Each structure stands twice: as structure tokens, then as C-alpha cells.
Short mmCIF file of C-alpha atoms in Angstrom, two decimals:
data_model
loop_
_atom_site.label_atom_id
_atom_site.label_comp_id
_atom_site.label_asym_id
_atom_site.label_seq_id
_atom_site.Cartn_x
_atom_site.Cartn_y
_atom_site.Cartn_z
CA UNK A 1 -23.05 -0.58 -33.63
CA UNK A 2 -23.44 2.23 -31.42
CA UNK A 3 -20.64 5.01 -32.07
CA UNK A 4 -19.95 6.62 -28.28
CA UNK A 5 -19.64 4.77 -24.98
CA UNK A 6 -19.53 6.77 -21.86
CA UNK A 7 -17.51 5.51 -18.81
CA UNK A 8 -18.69 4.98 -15.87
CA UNK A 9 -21.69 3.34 -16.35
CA UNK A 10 -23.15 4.52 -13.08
CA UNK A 11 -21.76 7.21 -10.94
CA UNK A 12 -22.31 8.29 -7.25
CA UNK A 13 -21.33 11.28 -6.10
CA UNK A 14 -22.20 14.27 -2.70
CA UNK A 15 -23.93 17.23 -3.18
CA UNK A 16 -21.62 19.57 -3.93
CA UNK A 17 -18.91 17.50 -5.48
CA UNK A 18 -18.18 17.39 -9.02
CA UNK A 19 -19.45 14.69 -11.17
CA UNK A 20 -17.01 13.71 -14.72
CA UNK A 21 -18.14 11.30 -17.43
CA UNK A 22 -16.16 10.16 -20.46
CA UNK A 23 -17.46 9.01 -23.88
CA UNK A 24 -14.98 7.67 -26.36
CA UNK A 25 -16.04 7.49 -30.11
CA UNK A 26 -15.19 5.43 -33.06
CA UNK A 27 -14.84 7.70 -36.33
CA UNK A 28 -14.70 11.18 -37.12
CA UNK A 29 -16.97 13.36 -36.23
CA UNK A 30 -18.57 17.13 -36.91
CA UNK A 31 -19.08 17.53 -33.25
CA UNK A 32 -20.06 15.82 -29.85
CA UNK A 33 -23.21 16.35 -28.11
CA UNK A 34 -24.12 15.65 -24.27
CA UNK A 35 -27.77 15.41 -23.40
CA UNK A 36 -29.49 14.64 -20.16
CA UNK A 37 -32.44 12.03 -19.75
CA UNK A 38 -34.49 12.38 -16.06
CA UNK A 39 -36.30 9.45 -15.38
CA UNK A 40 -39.17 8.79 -17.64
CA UNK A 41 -38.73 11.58 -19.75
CA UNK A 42 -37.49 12.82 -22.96
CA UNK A 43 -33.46 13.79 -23.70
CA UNK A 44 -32.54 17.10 -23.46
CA UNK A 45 -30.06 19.13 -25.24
CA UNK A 46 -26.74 20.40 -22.99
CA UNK A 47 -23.97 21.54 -25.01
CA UNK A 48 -22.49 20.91 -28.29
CA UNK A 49 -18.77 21.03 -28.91
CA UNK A 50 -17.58 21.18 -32.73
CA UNK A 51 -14.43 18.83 -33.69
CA UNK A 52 -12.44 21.99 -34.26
CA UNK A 53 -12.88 22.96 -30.61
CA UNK A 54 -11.44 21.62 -27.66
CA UNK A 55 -13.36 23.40 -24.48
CA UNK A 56 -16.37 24.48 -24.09
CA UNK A 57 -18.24 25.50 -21.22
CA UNK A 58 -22.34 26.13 -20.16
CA UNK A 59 -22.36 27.53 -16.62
CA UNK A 60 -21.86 24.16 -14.22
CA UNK A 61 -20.90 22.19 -17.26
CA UNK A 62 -16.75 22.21 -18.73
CA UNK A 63 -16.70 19.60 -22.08
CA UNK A 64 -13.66 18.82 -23.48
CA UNK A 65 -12.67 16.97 -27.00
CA UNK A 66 -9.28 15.42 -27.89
CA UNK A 67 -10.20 14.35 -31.82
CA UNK A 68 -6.96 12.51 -31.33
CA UNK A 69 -7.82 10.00 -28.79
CA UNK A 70 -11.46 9.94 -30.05
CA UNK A 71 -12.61 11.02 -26.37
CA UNK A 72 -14.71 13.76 -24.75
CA UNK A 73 -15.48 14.74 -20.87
CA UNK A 74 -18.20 16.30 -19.32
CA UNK A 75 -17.61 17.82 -15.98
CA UNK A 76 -20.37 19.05 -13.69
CA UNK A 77 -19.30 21.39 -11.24
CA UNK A 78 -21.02 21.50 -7.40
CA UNK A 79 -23.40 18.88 -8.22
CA UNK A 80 -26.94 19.44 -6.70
CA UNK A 81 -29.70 16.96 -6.72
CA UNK A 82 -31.52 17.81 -9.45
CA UNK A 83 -28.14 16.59 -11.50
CA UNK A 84 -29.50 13.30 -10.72
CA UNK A 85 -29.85 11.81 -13.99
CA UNK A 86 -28.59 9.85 -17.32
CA UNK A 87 -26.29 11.98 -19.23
CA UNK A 88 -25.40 10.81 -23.05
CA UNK A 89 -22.87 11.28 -25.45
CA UNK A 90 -24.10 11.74 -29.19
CA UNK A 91 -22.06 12.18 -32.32
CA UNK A 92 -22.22 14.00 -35.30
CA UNK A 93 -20.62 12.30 -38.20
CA UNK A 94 -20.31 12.72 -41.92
CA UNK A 95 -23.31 10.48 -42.31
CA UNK A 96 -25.49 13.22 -40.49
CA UNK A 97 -26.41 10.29 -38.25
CA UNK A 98 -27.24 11.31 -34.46
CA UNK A 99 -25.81 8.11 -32.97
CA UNK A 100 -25.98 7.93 -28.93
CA UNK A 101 -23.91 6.13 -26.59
CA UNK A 102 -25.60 3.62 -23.83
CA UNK A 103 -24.91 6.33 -21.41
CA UNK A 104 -24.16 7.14 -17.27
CA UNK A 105 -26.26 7.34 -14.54
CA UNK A 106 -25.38 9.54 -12.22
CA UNK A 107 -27.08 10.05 -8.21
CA UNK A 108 -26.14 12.91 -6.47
CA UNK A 109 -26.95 12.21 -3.00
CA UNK A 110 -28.05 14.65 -0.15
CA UNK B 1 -45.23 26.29 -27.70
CA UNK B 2 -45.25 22.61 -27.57
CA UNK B 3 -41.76 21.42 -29.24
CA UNK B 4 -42.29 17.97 -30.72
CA UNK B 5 -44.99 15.94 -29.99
CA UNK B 6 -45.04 12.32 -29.70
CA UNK B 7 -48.79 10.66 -29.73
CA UNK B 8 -49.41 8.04 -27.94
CA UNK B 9 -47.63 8.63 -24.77
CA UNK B 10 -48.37 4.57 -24.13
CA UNK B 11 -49.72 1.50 -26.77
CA UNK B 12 -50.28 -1.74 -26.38
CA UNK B 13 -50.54 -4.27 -29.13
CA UNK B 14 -50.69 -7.55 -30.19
CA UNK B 15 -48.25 -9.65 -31.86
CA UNK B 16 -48.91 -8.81 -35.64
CA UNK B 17 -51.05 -5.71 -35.57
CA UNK B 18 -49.77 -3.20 -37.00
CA UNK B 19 -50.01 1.01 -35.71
CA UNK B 20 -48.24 3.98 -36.51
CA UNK B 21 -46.65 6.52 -33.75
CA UNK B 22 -47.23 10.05 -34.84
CA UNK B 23 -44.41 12.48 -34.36
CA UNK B 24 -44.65 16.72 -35.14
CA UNK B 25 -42.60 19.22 -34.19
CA UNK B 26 -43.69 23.39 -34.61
CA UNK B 27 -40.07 24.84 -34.76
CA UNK B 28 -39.67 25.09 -38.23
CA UNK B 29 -36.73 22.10 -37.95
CA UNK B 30 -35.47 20.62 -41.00
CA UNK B 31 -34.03 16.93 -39.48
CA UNK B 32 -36.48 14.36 -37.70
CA UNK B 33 -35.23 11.19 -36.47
CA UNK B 34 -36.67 8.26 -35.01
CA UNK B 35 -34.83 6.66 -31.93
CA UNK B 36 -35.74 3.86 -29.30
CA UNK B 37 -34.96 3.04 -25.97
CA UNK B 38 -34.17 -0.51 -24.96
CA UNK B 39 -32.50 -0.67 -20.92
CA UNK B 40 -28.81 -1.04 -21.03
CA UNK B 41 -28.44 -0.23 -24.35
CA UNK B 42 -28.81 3.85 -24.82
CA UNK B 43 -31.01 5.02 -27.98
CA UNK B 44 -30.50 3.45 -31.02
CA UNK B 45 -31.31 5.55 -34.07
CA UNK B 46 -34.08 3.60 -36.41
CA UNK B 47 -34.58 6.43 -39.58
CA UNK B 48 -33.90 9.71 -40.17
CA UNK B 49 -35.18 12.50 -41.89
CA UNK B 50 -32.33 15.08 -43.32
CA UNK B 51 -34.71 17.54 -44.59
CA UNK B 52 -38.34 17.10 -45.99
CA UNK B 53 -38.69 14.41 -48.81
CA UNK B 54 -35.91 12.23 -47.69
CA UNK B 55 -35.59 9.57 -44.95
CA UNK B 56 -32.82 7.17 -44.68
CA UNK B 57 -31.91 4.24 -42.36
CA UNK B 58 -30.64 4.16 -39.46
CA UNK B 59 -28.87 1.29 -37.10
CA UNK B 60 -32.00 -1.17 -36.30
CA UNK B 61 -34.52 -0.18 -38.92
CA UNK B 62 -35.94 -3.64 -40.21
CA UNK B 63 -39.31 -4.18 -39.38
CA UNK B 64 -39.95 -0.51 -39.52
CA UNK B 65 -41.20 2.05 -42.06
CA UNK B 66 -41.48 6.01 -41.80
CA UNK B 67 -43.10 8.78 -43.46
CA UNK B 68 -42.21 12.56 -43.80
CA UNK B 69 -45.49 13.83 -44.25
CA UNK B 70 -44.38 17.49 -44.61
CA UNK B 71 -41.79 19.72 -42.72
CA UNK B 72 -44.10 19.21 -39.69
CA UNK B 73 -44.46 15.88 -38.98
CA UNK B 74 -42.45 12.47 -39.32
CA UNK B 75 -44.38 9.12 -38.69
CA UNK B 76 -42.72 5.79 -37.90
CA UNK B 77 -45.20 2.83 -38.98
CA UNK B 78 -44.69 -1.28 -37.27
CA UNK B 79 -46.39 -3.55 -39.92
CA UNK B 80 -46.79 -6.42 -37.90
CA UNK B 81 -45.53 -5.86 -34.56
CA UNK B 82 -43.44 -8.47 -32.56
CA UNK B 83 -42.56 -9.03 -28.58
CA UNK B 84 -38.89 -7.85 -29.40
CA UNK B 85 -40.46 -4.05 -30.79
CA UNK B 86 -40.90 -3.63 -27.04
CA UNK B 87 -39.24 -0.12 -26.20
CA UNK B 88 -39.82 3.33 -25.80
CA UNK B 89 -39.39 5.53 -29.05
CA UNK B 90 -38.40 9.21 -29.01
CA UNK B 91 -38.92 11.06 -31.99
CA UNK B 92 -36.32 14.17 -31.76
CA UNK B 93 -35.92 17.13 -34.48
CA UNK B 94 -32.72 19.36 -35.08
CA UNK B 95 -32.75 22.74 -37.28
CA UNK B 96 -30.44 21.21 -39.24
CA UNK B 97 -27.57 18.34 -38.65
CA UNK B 98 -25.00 19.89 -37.06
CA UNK B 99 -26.69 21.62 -34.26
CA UNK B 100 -28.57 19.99 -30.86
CA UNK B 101 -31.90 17.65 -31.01
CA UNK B 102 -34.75 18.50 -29.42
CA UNK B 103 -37.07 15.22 -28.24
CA UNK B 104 -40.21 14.30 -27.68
CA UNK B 105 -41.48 13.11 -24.21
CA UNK B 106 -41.48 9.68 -25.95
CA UNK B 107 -43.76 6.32 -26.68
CA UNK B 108 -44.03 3.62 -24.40
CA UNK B 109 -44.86 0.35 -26.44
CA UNK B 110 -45.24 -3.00 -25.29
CA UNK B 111 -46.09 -5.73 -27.80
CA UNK B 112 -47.63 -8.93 -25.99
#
């Protein structure tokens, strides 16, 4: 079974709002990942927090990891459109396994 | 500089032919994997490839076999395809576990 599952599913925000996902995780992990799919294309790489860490931040983006409720967050500030997208959790575990989560879709609207 | 490279872009086969996708990446990356895309369900990982000379399984890898040709490349082979191998695979590769994946623009197969 898949080891993250992001919450909400689907997410609708303004332009210029901010946009927060959660993905919750089963075991322990070497770090989290968050990547971001646009439609029809491949993943891409955002940020990468390790399990010793518990903020992180990429200009728009703020993650955070609590290891102790098995949970991370990924905030994007001022949303624009071009945020429209699916962003995914991925985990890092012992195994070396990149295991994804079934991910949110989120529509920033004009 | 062309990242990983996923050939075809589409496929379509019949029920019990058999093809393999081809998968290469030019930054010198020591982990490959092999993931697909079903709606609904996010990207499940099929193999992986840790460094060159080793693959392992992943979470849905029956019906499935891959090769890691060299550092380069990392090719994931359907026997005898069937309607329920209808998905889009992503080959991805990572310098080395531990640090972000970088993906191909991915495979869309459809098995009639």
C-alpha cells in the first residue's frame, strides 16, 4: 500500500490566497518530498525536508514535518495561476523506496 | 541537456504482445525507478534501481520485468500485456536515494 496520503483531495482557492496541503505517512522515514505534476506532464521536484528537520522553506513554498504525528504541510504563499496543479507527497524510507501518495489537485482561479 | 528520456511518448498494444519502454537519463544519477500512473490512485512504484547492477521490486511489480542496462539507461519490459497494464509510466532518476527525483515526461499505454 501506498505510504503518504495528502488531504484535501482537491482544493480551490483565489489568486492570491494561500493554498495548504497535508500528507500523513505510515513509517519512518529519511525525509519527505513534495513534487508538482501539471496536466499531462511529468512530476517535478519542489523541496525536500530531512526527518531531522522541521521547516523548510523555497521562496512561495513553507513545508513543515512533525515525525511524531507522521504528518507534513506544504503551504503556498499568494497563489497565482500557474500553481494550478497536482502536488504529491513522496517518502523516503529505510527501504530506499520513493513511495508517492494519491495526491491534491489544486485550481487557483482568476 | 535532455534529463531522462522516456521513449515512446504513446503505445498501443494488444492483449498478449509483449514491448519494452526505454528509459535514459544523462545526469550521471545512480537510482532509476519505474512508476505508473493509474487516475485516483497517485504513482505507484513498480522496480527500482539503487545503483547500477541491482533492481529490486517495488509495490505492483508482477507482470513486469526491468533491465539496468548501464548507469544510463533502465528498461521496464510487459511480457504479455493485459487491459489492466493500462497507465501512464514515468521513469524518474535520483543522484542517489536520499535526494529529489527527476522524471521523465512519461508513457502513455493503452492495452486493448
Amino acid at each position: 500500500s501506498q505510504q503518504g496520503e495528502e488531504d484535501p483531495q482537491a482544493l480551490s482557492i483565489q489568486e492570491g490566497e494561500n493554498a495548504t496541503m497535508n500528507c500523513s505517512y505510515k513509517t519512518s522515514i529519511n525525509n519527505l518530498q513534495w513534487y508538482r505534476q501539471n496536466s499531462g506532464r511529468g512530476l517535478v521536484h519542489l523541496i525536500l525536508i530531512r526527518s531531522n528537520e522541521r521547516e523548510k522553506h523555497s521562496g512561495r513554498l513553507r513545508v513543515t514535518l512533525d515525525t511524531s504525528k507522521k504528518s507534513s504541510s506544504l503551504l503556498i504563499t499568494a497563489s497565482r495561476a500557474a500553481d494550478t496543479a497536482s502536488y504529491f507527497c513522496a517518502t523516503d524510507a529505510d527501504d530506499y523506496k520513493l513511495s508517492f501518495g494519491a495526491g491534491t489537485t489544486v485550481t487557483v482561479r482568476a | 541537456n535532455a534529463g531522462v528520456t522516456q521513449t515512446p511518448k504513446f503505445q498501443v498494444l494488444k492483449t498478449g504482445q509483449s514491448m519494452t519502454l526505454q528509459c535514459a537519463q544523462d545526469m550521471n544519477h545512480n537510482s532509476m525507478y519505474w512508476y505508473r500512473q493509474d487516475p485516483g490512485m497517485g504513482l505507484r512504484l513498480i522496480y527500482y534501481s539503487a545503483s547500477e547492477g541491482t533492481t529490486d521490486k517495488g509495490e505492483v511489480p508482477n507482470g513486469y520485468n526491468v533491465s539496468r542496462l548501464n548507469k544510463r539507461e533502465f528498461s521496464l519490459r510487459l511480457e504479455s500485456a493485459a487491459p489492466s497494464q493500462t497507465s501512464v509510466y514515468f521513469c524518474a532518476s535520483s543522484p542517489r536515494t536520499g535526494m529529489g527525483a527527476f522524471f521523465g515526461q512519461g508513457t502513455r499505454l493503452t492495452v486493448v
